[in-house]
Amino acid sequence: LLTDTGRLAAATARVLRGRRVTGRFHAVRLRPGSGAAWACGLLSATPGLYVVDLRPPGATALAHTLPGRPTALERALTSGGRG
């Protein structure tokens, strides 16, 4: 959470200085047994990632992310990285 908050603060500072920050959409595969609703809620609660769609049967989520590597929470709840 601290890493994500730092990433969000840096992105906000760049925007305030007139620089552009581009996020990206990624398909992320949820770990089996993680519980899609819980996983998506937890991932969306962090400043650097927001789930915008969940594809049935709850195995893949479409998420908007800020630039940077996946956080520990993202690695714990997903498998296979960002696609």
Tab-separated table of C-alpha atoms in Angstrom:
chain	number	residue	atom	x	y	z
A	1	LEU	CA	0.000	0.000	0.000
A	2	LEU	CA	2.860	2.407	0.737
A	3	THR	CA	4.410	1.692	-2.654
A	4	ASP	CA	1.106	2.364	-4.405
A	5	THR	CA	0.553	5.570	-2.439
A	6	GLY	CA	4.038	6.755	-3.413
A	7	ARG	CA	3.355	5.894	-7.045
A	8	LEU	CA	0.082	7.859	-6.949
A	9	ALA	CA	1.776	10.840	-5.265
A	10	ALA	CA	4.514	10.855	-7.929
A	11	ALA	CA	1.928	10.700	-10.727
A	12	THR	CA	-0.011	13.572	-9.144
A	13	ALA	CA	3.162	15.661	-8.851
A	14	ARG	CA	3.977	15.031	-12.536
A	15	VAL	CA	0.495	16.163	-13.577
A	16	LEU	CA	0.749	19.300	-11.421
A	17	ARG	CA	4.037	20.143	-13.188
A	18	GLY	CA	2.294	19.850	-16.557
A	19	ARG	CA	3.652	16.440	-17.513
A	20	ARG	CA	1.494	13.665	-18.837
A	21	VAL	CA	0.991	10.417	-16.945
A	22	THR	CA	-0.446	7.516	-18.879
A	23	GLY	CA	-2.008	4.542	-17.221
A	24	ARG	CA	-2.750	1.325	-19.049
A	25	PHE	CA	-5.429	-1.292	-19.192
A	26	HIS	CA	-4.300	-4.850	-18.453
A	27	ALA	CA	-6.015	-8.193	-18.253
A	28	VAL	CA	-5.037	-9.795	-14.952
A	29	ARG	CA	-5.740	-13.416	-14.119
A	30	LEU	CA	-6.996	-13.936	-10.590
A	31	ARG	CA	-5.511	-16.781	-8.584
A	32	PRO	CA	-7.799	-19.798	-8.297
A	33	GLY	CA	-9.695	-19.753	-5.019
A	34	SER	CA	-8.990	-16.074	-4.350
A	35	GLY	CA	-12.670	-15.120	-4.533
A	36	ALA	CA	-13.272	-12.767	-7.444
A	37	ALA	CA	-15.328	-10.207	-5.511
A	38	TRP	CA	-12.811	-9.973	-2.657
A	39	ALA	CA	-9.803	-9.901	-4.976
A	40	CYS	CA	-11.285	-7.183	-7.201
A	41	GLY	CA	-12.344	-5.135	-4.176
A	42	LEU	CA	-8.910	-5.334	-2.567
A	43	LEU	CA	-7.092	-4.580	-5.812
A	44	SER	CA	-9.353	-1.585	-6.508
A	45	ALA	CA	-8.793	-0.214	-2.996
A	46	THR	CA	-5.121	0.417	-3.779
A	47	PRO	CA	-4.151	3.733	-5.416
A	48	GLY	CA	-2.318	2.196	-8.398
A	49	LEU	CA	-4.861	-0.275	-9.783
A	50	TYR	CA	-8.590	-0.194	-10.417
A	51	VAL	CA	-10.629	-3.131	-11.699
A	52	VAL	CA	-13.123	-2.006	-14.353
A	53	ASP	CA	-14.496	-5.347	-15.578
A	54	LEU	CA	-14.613	-8.974	-14.501
A	55	ARG	CA	-14.946	-11.605	-17.171
A	56	PRO	CA	-16.831	-14.800	-16.361
A	57	PRO	CA	-16.280	-17.177	-14.752
A	58	GLY	CA	-14.383	-14.727	-12.546
A	59	ALA	CA	-10.925	-15.728	-13.671
A	60	THR	CA	-9.837	-12.593	-15.557
A	61	ALA	CA	-10.253	-8.949	-14.601
A	62	LEU	CA	-9.675	-5.882	-16.757
A	63	ALA	CA	-7.766	-3.357	-14.668
A	64	HIS	CA	-6.429	0.160	-15.170
A	65	THR	CA	-2.956	0.581	-13.683
A	66	LEU	CA	-0.486	3.381	-13.153
A	67	PRO	CA	3.017	2.907	-14.593
A	68	GLY	CA	5.262	0.645	-12.540
A	69	ARG	CA	5.711	-2.927	-11.443
A	70	PRO	CA	2.960	-4.998	-9.850
A	71	THR	CA	2.700	-4.539	-6.081
A	72	ALA	CA	2.932	-7.307	-3.497
A	73	LEU	CA	-0.868	-7.334	-3.155
A	74	GLU	CA	-1.316	-7.645	-6.914
A	75	ARG	CA	1.210	-10.499	-7.028
A	76	ALA	CA	-0.571	-12.260	-4.137
A	77	LEU	CA	-4.034	-12.102	-5.724
A	78	THR	CA	-3.150	-12.666	-9.376
A	79	SER	CA	-1.148	-15.132	-11.410
A	80	GLY	CA	0.621	-14.780	-14.716
A	81	GLY	CA	1.318	-11.046	-14.521
A	82	ARG	CA	-0.296	-8.325	-16.577
A	83	GLY	CA	-1.426	-9.253	-20.057
